[in-house]
Amino acid sequence: MTPDAEFGYELLVCRYAELEWHPSEGRRPALVARQLGTQARRWDTVVIEVDPAAFERRRAFGDRAIDSDLLHVVRGAPAAWAWYRDALPDPGYPWRYVRQAVHRAAGRGLIEKRRDGNRIQIRRKRPYPDWVERIVAVENKPDLDASAADRLADQLEHDVETALADEVWLATETTGERVEPALLREMPVEAGVLATDFSAGVDADAVDVAWHPSALSPGPGERRDAATETLRLEIAERAYGKGWRTFHDTMRPDCRHFELRREGRALVPYCAAKGKVPTARECSGSCPEFSPEPPQWRTNGWPIEGGPGKGIERLLARRRERERDRVESVE
C-alpha cells in the first residue's frame, strides 16, 4: 500500500535512497535526510554521498550535528596550543560569539581548551575530515498534476541555477503510460526523474530512472566559492545529525493509536484510529482521536523502560545508527 499522503511518500523515497543510491550509477555510500536546505530553499530529500574512510573519522566527533558556529571552531582549531583569536579565521561577527562557541566545542569534547592568563587557548583533538563527496536534492511529488508541476518547475529551476546541490531529481509515482507525464511537463532538463511504484513497498525494483540528470558540480579546475562550500558542509552536518527518521519529534508516538507499519523494507508511521499514514499536522495532541498512553505504561517499565512511544523512538534511533555503521563499511 502506497501511503496516501505526500509525507508518507517522502519517507518511502528516503528509505529507497538509503538502500539503493545511486539509482543509475551503482551503489554509493550515502546518508539520507529529509526537509533540509537553506532559508531560501528546503529540499524534501537530501542524499549526502560520502567518502567512507573520511566518514569514519567524522564519526569520531560524535553522533550530534556540528552547527555552523562550532564548525568555525573545529575546522580552524590548530594542532598546537594558540590563542583562539590568533588561530581562527575572522568570523565577520563579534568575537564574543566565537568565544561562546569555543566553550561549547570544548564542552562537547570536539576540541581542547585552556587558559593562559586572561587568554583562552585552543588545540584540536583531531583534524576535521573532508567527508562529503556530493550533495543530491530530491523533490517528491507523487501526484504531479499541472498546477503542482508549475510550482515544482520553478523550484527545480532555482536548484539548477544556484547549483548548491551536485544533482537534482524529481521523484513521482509511475502511471504505467508509455511516456510518463512528468516528462511532458516543463521541467528543467537538468533535473532527473525517478518513476516510483511503492505499491508493494520499498525494494530495489520500486524505482526506475525515467530521465537522467545533468551534473551541476563545478567543471575540471573549478571550485565553488568558500561561502558555498561552508553552506554545503552545514547542510551535510544537519543531515548527519538528523537523518530522516526523526518524524517522531513532530508526531505523537505516545498515542495508543500510533504504530509503525512495514512497507516492504521500510517502516512508516500509521494511525490505527484513522487507518492511514498521518501527517505531522494530523498526528498531534489536538487530534480528536489522540489517546495518551496510561501513566503506568511510562512509569512501570513497560515493556522495559517507558511506554510503547519511547520504544518506537529507541527503535528508530537504533536504525539510524545501524545505517551510519553501514555507510562506513561500503567501499
CSV table of C-alpha atoms in Angstrom, one decimal:
chain,number,residue,atom,x,y,z
A,1,MET,CA,0.0,0.0,0.0
A,2,THR,CA,1.4,3.4,-1.0
A,3,PRO,CA,0.7,6.0,1.7
A,4,ASP,CA,-2.0,8.4,0.7
A,5,ALA,CA,-0.1,11.5,1.9
A,6,GLU,CA,3.0,13.2,0.4
A,7,PHE,CA,4.6,12.8,3.8
A,8,GLY,CA,4.3,9.0,3.7
A,9,TYR,CA,5.6,9.0,0.1
A,10,GLU,CA,8.6,11.1,1.2
A,11,LEU,CA,9.5,8.5,3.8
A,12,LEU,CA,9.5,5.7,1.2
A,13,VAL,CA,11.7,7.7,-1.1
A,14,CYS,CA,14.1,8.3,1.7
A,15,ARG,CA,14.2,4.6,2.5
A,16,TYR,CA,14.8,3.7,-1.1
A,17,ALA,CA,17.7,6.2,-1.4
A,18,GLU,CA,19.2,4.7,1.8
A,19,LEU,CA,19.0,1.2,0.4
A,20,GLU,CA,19.8,1.7,-3.3
A,21,TRP,CA,21.5,5.0,-4.0
A,22,HIS,CA,22.7,5.8,-6.7
A,23,PRO,CA,19.7,4.8,-8.9
A,24,SER,CA,21.6,4.8,-12.3
A,25,GLU,CA,25.3,4.6,-11.4
A,26,GLY,CA,25.6,1.8,-8.9
A,27,ARG,CA,25.8,1.7,-5.1
A,28,ARG,CA,27.4,4.6,-3.4
A,29,PRO,CA,27.9,5.2,0.4
A,30,ALA,CA,25.4,7.8,1.4
A,31,LEU,CA,23.5,9.4,4.2
A,32,VAL,CA,19.8,10.4,3.7
A,33,ALA,CA,17.9,13.1,5.4
A,34,ARG,CA,14.6,15.0,4.8
A,35,GLN,CA,13.4,18.6,4.9
A,36,LEU,CA,16.7,20.3,4.9
A,37,GLY,CA,18.2,23.2,3.0
A,38,THR,CA,18.6,27.0,3.4
A,39,GLN,CA,16.4,29.9,4.2
A,40,ALA,CA,15.6,30.3,0.5
A,41,ARG,CA,15.0,26.6,-0.3
A,42,ARG,CA,14.1,23.5,1.5
A,43,TRP,CA,14.5,20.1,-0.1
A,44,ASP,CA,12.2,17.1,0.5
A,45,THR,CA,15.0,14.5,0.5
A,46,VAL,CA,18.7,15.1,0.8
A,47,VAL,CA,21.3,12.5,-0.1
A,48,ILE,CA,24.9,13.1,1.2
A,49,GLU,CA,27.3,10.9,-0.7
A,50,VAL,CA,30.4,10.4,1.5
A,51,ASP,CA,33.9,9.0,1.4
A,52,PRO,CA,33.7,6.0,3.8
A,53,ALA,CA,37.1,6.4,5.4
A,54,ALA,CA,36.7,10.1,5.9
A,55,PHE,CA,33.2,9.5,7.2
A,56,GLU,CA,34.6,7.1,9.8
A,57,ARG,CA,36.9,10.0,11.0
A,58,ARG,CA,33.9,12.3,11.1
A,59,ARG,CA,32.1,9.9,13.4
A,60,ALA,CA,34.9,10.3,15.9
A,61,PHE,CA,33.5,13.8,16.6
A,62,GLY,CA,30.3,12.2,17.9
A,63,ASP,CA,26.7,11.5,16.7
A,64,ARG,CA,25.4,15.0,17.0
A,65,ALA,CA,25.5,17.6,14.2
A,66,ILE,CA,28.2,20.2,14.4
A,67,ASP,CA,26.4,23.6,13.8
A,68,SER,CA,27.9,26.5,11.8
A,69,ASP,CA,29.4,28.2,14.8
A,70,LEU,CA,31.1,25.0,16.0
A,71,LEU,CA,32.3,24.2,12.5
A,72,HIS,CA,34.2,27.5,12.5
A,73,VAL,CA,36.0,26.5,15.7
A,74,VAL,CA,36.5,22.8,14.9
A,75,ARG,CA,37.8,23.3,11.4
A,76,GLY,CA,40.1,26.1,12.4
A,77,ALA,CA,41.5,24.7,15.7
A,78,PRO,CA,45.3,24.4,15.4
A,79,ALA,CA,47.5,21.3,16.1
A,80,ALA,CA,49.4,23.3,18.8
A,81,TRP,CA,48.1,25.5,21.6
A,82,ALA,CA,47.2,29.0,20.4
A,83,TRP,CA,45.0,31.9,21.5
A,84,TYR,CA,41.7,31.3,19.7
A,85,ARG,CA,41.7,34.7,18.1
A,86,ASP,CA,45.1,34.0,16.5
A,87,ALA,CA,44.1,30.5,15.5
A,88,LEU,CA,40.7,31.0,13.9
A,89,PRO,CA,39.8,33.0,10.8
A,90,ASP,CA,38.0,36.3,11.3
A,91,PRO,CA,34.3,35.3,11.6
A,92,GLY,CA,32.9,38.5,10.3
A,93,TYR,CA,30.9,38.9,13.5
A,94,PRO,CA,31.8,39.8,17.1
A,95,TRP,CA,34.5,37.6,18.7
A,96,ARG,CA,32.4,37.1,21.8
A,97,TYR,CA,30.2,34.7,19.9
A,98,VAL,CA,33.2,32.8,18.8
A,99,ARG,CA,34.3,32.6,22.4
A,100,GLN,CA,30.9,31.1,23.3
A,101,ALA,CA,31.3,28.5,20.5
A,102,VAL,CA,34.8,27.7,21.8
A,103,HIS,CA,33.3,26.8,25.2
A,104,ARG,CA,30.5,24.8,23.6
A,105,ALA,CA,33.0,22.9,21.4
A,106,ALA,CA,35.2,22.1,24.4
A,107,GLY,CA,32.2,21.0,26.4
A,108,ARG,CA,31.3,18.5,23.7
A,109,GLY,CA,34.8,17.2,23.5
A,110,LEU,CA,35.4,18.5,20.0
A,111,ILE,CA,38.5,20.5,20.9
A,112,GLU,CA,40.7,21.1,23.9
A,113,LYS,CA,40.9,24.5,25.6
A,114,ARG,CA,42.9,26.0,28.5
A,115,ARG,CA,43.6,29.4,30.0
A,116,ASP,CA,46.9,31.2,29.6
A,117,GLY,CA,46.5,34.2,31.9
A,118,ASN,CA,43.4,36.0,30.6
A,119,ARG,CA,43.5,34.3,27.2
A,120,ILE,CA,41.7,31.2,26.1
A,121,GLN,CA,43.9,28.9,24.1
A,122,ILE,CA,42.6,26.0,21.9
A,123,ARG,CA,44.0,22.9,20.3
A,124,ARG,CA,42.4,20.4,18.1
A,125,LYS,CA,42.0,16.8,19.2
A,126,ARG,CA,41.9,15.5,15.6
A,127,PRO,CA,41.7,17.1,12.1
A,128,TYR,CA,38.1,17.6,10.9
A,129,PRO,CA,37.9,15.4,7.7
A,130,ASP,CA,36.7,16.3,4.2
A,131,TRP,CA,34.0,13.6,4.3
A,132,VAL,CA,31.3,15.0,1.9
A,133,GLU,CA,31.7,13.8,-1.7
A,134,ARG,CA,28.4,15.1,-3.2
A,135,ILE,CA,25.0,16.5,-2.2
A,136,VAL,CA,21.9,15.4,-4.1
A,137,ALA,CA,18.5,17.0,-3.8
A,138,VAL,CA,15.3,15.1,-4.5
A,139,GLU,CA,11.8,16.7,-4.7
A,140,ASN,CA,9.0,14.3,-4.0
A,141,LYS,CA,5.6,14.8,-5.8
A,142,PRO,CA,3.6,11.6,-6.1
A,143,ASP,CA,0.7,13.2,-7.9
A,144,LEU,CA,2.2,15.6,-10.5
A,145,ASP,CA,-0.8,17.5,-11.8
A,146,ALA,CA,-0.4,20.6,-13.9
A,147,SER,CA,-0.5,23.1,-11.0
A,148,ALA,CA,1.9,21.1,-8.9
A,149,ALA,CA,4.2,20.8,-11.9
A,150,ASP,CA,4.3,24.5,-12.5
A,151,ARG,CA,5.3,25.2,-8.9
A,152,LEU,CA,7.8,22.4,-8.9
A,153,ALA,CA,9.4,23.6,-12.1
A,154,ASP,CA,10.2,27.0,-10.6
A,155,GLN,CA,11.8,25.3,-7.6
A,156,LEU,CA,13.9,23.0,-9.7
A,157,GLU,CA,15.0,25.9,-11.9
A,158,HIS,CA,16.2,27.6,-8.7
A,159,ASP,CA,18.1,24.5,-7.7
A,160,VAL,CA,19.8,24.2,-11.1
A,161,GLU,CA,20.7,27.9,-11.2
A,162,THR,CA,22.2,28.0,-7.7
A,163,ALA,CA,23.9,24.7,-8.1
A,164,LEU,CA,24.2,24.3,-4.4
A,165,ALA,CA,23.5,20.6,-4.9
A,166,ASP,CA,25.5,18.4,-7.3
A,167,GLU,CA,22.5,16.7,-8.7
A,168,VAL,CA,18.7,17.4,-8.7
A,169,TRP,CA,15.9,14.8,-9.1
A,170,LEU,CA,12.1,14.7,-9.1
A,171,ALA,CA,10.5,11.6,-7.7
A,172,THR,CA,6.9,10.9,-8.8
A,173,GLU,CA,4.6,7.9,-8.9
A,174,THR,CA,4.6,6.0,-12.2
A,175,THR,CA,1.4,5.9,-14.2
A,176,GLY,CA,2.2,3.0,-16.4
A,177,GLU,CA,1.9,5.1,-19.5
A,178,ARG,CA,4.4,4.7,-22.4
A,179,VAL,CA,5.7,8.2,-21.6
A,180,GLU,CA,5.5,9.3,-18.0
A,181,PRO,CA,3.5,12.6,-17.6
A,182,ALA,CA,6.5,14.0,-15.7
A,183,LEU,CA,8.5,14.0,-18.9
A,184,LEU,CA,5.8,16.1,-20.6
A,185,ARG,CA,5.8,18.8,-18.0
A,186,GLU,CA,8.0,21.8,-18.5
A,187,MET,CA,10.7,20.7,-16.0
A,188,PRO,CA,14.3,21.8,-16.4
A,189,VAL,CA,16.1,19.3,-18.5
A,190,GLU,CA,19.0,19.2,-16.0
A,191,ALA,CA,16.7,17.6,-13.4
A,192,GLY,CA,16.5,13.8,-13.3
A,193,VAL,CA,13.1,12.0,-13.0
A,194,LEU,CA,12.6,8.9,-10.8
A,195,ALA,CA,9.4,7.0,-11.6
A,196,THR,CA,8.4,5.1,-8.4
A,197,ASP,CA,6.0,2.2,-7.7
A,198,PHE,CA,5.7,1.6,-4.0
A,199,SER,CA,2.5,-0.4,-4.2
A,200,ALA,CA,4.4,-3.4,-2.9
A,201,GLY,CA,6.6,-1.4,-0.6
A,202,VAL,CA,10.2,-0.4,-0.9
A,203,ASP,CA,12.7,-2.6,-2.7
A,204,ALA,CA,15.3,-2.4,-5.4
A,205,ASP,CA,12.7,-2.7,-8.2
A,206,ALA,CA,10.4,0.0,-6.9
A,207,VAL,CA,12.1,2.9,-8.9
A,208,ASP,CA,13.1,3.4,-12.5
A,209,VAL,CA,15.1,6.2,-13.9
A,210,ALA,CA,12.8,8.0,-16.4
A,211,TRP,CA,15.3,10.8,-17.1
A,212,HIS,CA,18.9,11.2,-16.2
A,213,PRO,CA,20.1,14.4,-14.5
A,214,SER,CA,22.9,16.7,-15.6
A,215,ALA,CA,25.8,17.2,-13.2
A,216,LEU,CA,25.7,20.6,-11.5
A,217,SER,CA,29.2,20.3,-9.9
A,218,PRO,CA,32.0,22.7,-11.0
A,219,GLY,CA,34.0,21.5,-14.0
A,220,PRO,CA,37.6,20.4,-14.0
A,221,GLY,CA,39.9,23.0,-12.4
A,222,GLU,CA,36.9,24.9,-11.0
A,223,ARG,CA,35.7,25.3,-7.4
A,224,ARG,CA,32.7,26.7,-5.6
A,225,ASP,CA,33.4,29.8,-3.5
A,226,ALA,CA,34.3,29.3,0.2
A,227,ALA,CA,30.9,30.5,1.4
A,228,THR,CA,29.0,28.0,-0.7
A,229,GLU,CA,31.3,25.1,0.4
A,230,THR,CA,30.7,26.1,4.0
A,231,LEU,CA,27.0,26.2,3.5
A,232,ARG,CA,27.1,22.7,1.8
A,233,LEU,CA,29.0,21.4,4.8
A,234,GLU,CA,26.5,22.8,7.2
A,235,ILE,CA,23.7,21.1,5.3
A,236,ALA,CA,25.6,17.8,5.4
A,237,GLU,CA,26.2,18.2,9.2
A,238,ARG,CA,22.5,18.7,9.8
A,239,ALA,CA,21.7,15.6,7.6
A,240,TYR,CA,24.3,13.6,9.7
A,241,GLY,CA,22.7,14.6,13.0
A,242,LYS,CA,19.0,14.4,11.9
A,243,GLY,CA,18.6,11.7,9.3
A,244,TRP,CA,15.1,11.1,8.0
A,245,ARG,CA,13.6,9.0,10.9
A,246,THR,CA,13.1,11.9,13.2
A,247,PHE,CA,9.4,12.2,12.3
A,248,HIS,CA,8.6,11.1,15.9
A,249,ASP,CA,9.9,14.5,17.1
A,250,THR,CA,6.9,16.3,15.4
A,251,MET,CA,4.3,13.5,16.0
A,252,ARG,CA,2.8,11.7,19.0
A,253,PRO,CA,4.3,8.2,19.3
A,254,ASP,CA,2.9,8.3,22.9
A,255,CYS,CA,-0.6,7.9,21.5
A,256,ARG,CA,-2.3,4.5,21.8
A,257,HIS,CA,-3.1,4.6,18.1
A,258,PHE,CA,0.4,5.3,16.9
A,259,GLU,CA,2.1,2.4,15.2
A,260,LEU,CA,5.0,1.6,12.8
A,261,ARG,CA,4.0,-0.5,9.8
A,262,ARG,CA,6.2,-2.2,7.2
A,263,GLU,CA,6.1,-1.1,3.6
A,264,GLY,CA,8.5,-3.7,2.0
A,265,ARG,CA,11.8,-2.7,3.5
A,266,ALA,CA,10.6,0.5,5.1
A,267,LEU,CA,8.8,1.3,8.3
A,268,VAL,CA,6.3,4.2,8.3
A,269,PRO,CA,4.1,5.7,11.0
A,270,TYR,CA,0.5,4.6,10.9
A,271,CYS,CA,-2.6,5.8,12.8
A,272,ALA,CA,-4.8,2.8,13.7
A,273,ALA,CA,-7.7,5.1,14.6
A,274,LYS,CA,-7.8,6.7,11.2
A,275,GLY,CA,-6.4,3.8,9.2
A,276,LYS,CA,-3.8,5.8,7.3
A,277,VAL,CA,-0.3,7.3,7.4
A,278,PRO,CA,-0.9,10.6,9.2
A,279,THR,CA,0.9,13.9,8.6
A,280,ALA,CA,2.7,15.7,11.4
A,281,ARG,CA,-0.2,18.2,11.5
A,282,GLU,CA,-2.7,15.4,11.9
A,283,CYS,CA,-0.7,13.5,14.5
A,284,SER,CA,-0.7,16.0,17.3
A,285,GLY,CA,-2.2,16.4,20.8
A,286,SER,CA,-5.1,18.4,19.3
A,287,CYS,CA,-6.2,15.4,17.2
A,288,PRO,CA,-9.7,14.3,18.4
A,289,GLU,CA,-8.5,10.7,18.3
A,290,PHE,CA,-5.5,11.3,20.4
A,291,SER,CA,-5.4,8.9,23.4
A,292,PRO,CA,-2.3,9.2,25.5
A,293,GLU,CA,-0.6,6.1,27.0
A,294,PRO,CA,-1.7,5.4,30.5
A,295,PRO,CA,0.8,6.8,33.1
A,296,GLN,CA,1.6,3.3,34.4
A,297,TRP,CA,3.0,2.3,31.0
A,298,ARG,CA,5.6,5.0,31.3
A,299,THR,CA,6.4,4.6,35.0
A,300,ASN,CA,6.3,0.9,35.5
A,301,GLY,CA,8.9,0.0,32.9
A,302,TRP,CA,6.6,-1.2,30.1
A,303,PRO,CA,8.0,-3.3,28.4
A,304,ILE,CA,11.5,-2.3,29.6
A,305,GLU,CA,11.7,1.4,30.1
A,306,GLY,CA,8.9,3.8,29.3
A,307,GLY,CA,5.8,3.1,27.2
A,308,PRO,CA,5.5,2.0,23.5
A,309,GLY,CA,6.2,5.5,22.3
A,310,LYS,CA,9.6,5.5,23.9
A,311,GLY,CA,10.2,2.1,22.4
A,312,ILE,CA,9.4,3.4,19.0
A,313,GLU,CA,11.9,6.3,19.5
A,314,ARG,CA,14.6,3.9,20.5
A,315,LEU,CA,13.9,1.6,17.6
A,316,LEU,CA,14.2,4.5,15.1
A,317,ALA,CA,17.4,5.7,16.7
A,318,ARG,CA,19.0,2.3,16.5
A,319,ARG,CA,18.1,2.0,12.8
A,320,ARG,CA,19.7,5.4,12.2
A,321,GLU,CA,22.9,4.2,14.0
A,322,ARG,CA,22.9,1.0,12.0
A,323,GLU,CA,22.8,2.9,8.7
A,324,ARG,CA,25.7,5.0,9.9
A,325,ASP,CA,27.6,1.8,10.6
A,326,ARG,CA,26.7,0.5,7.1
A,327,VAL,CA,28.0,3.7,5.4
A,328,GLU,CA,31.4,3.1,7.0
A,329,SER,CA,31.6,-0.4,5.6
A,330,VAL,CA,30.8,0.4,2.0
A,331,GLU,CA,34.0,0.7,-0.1
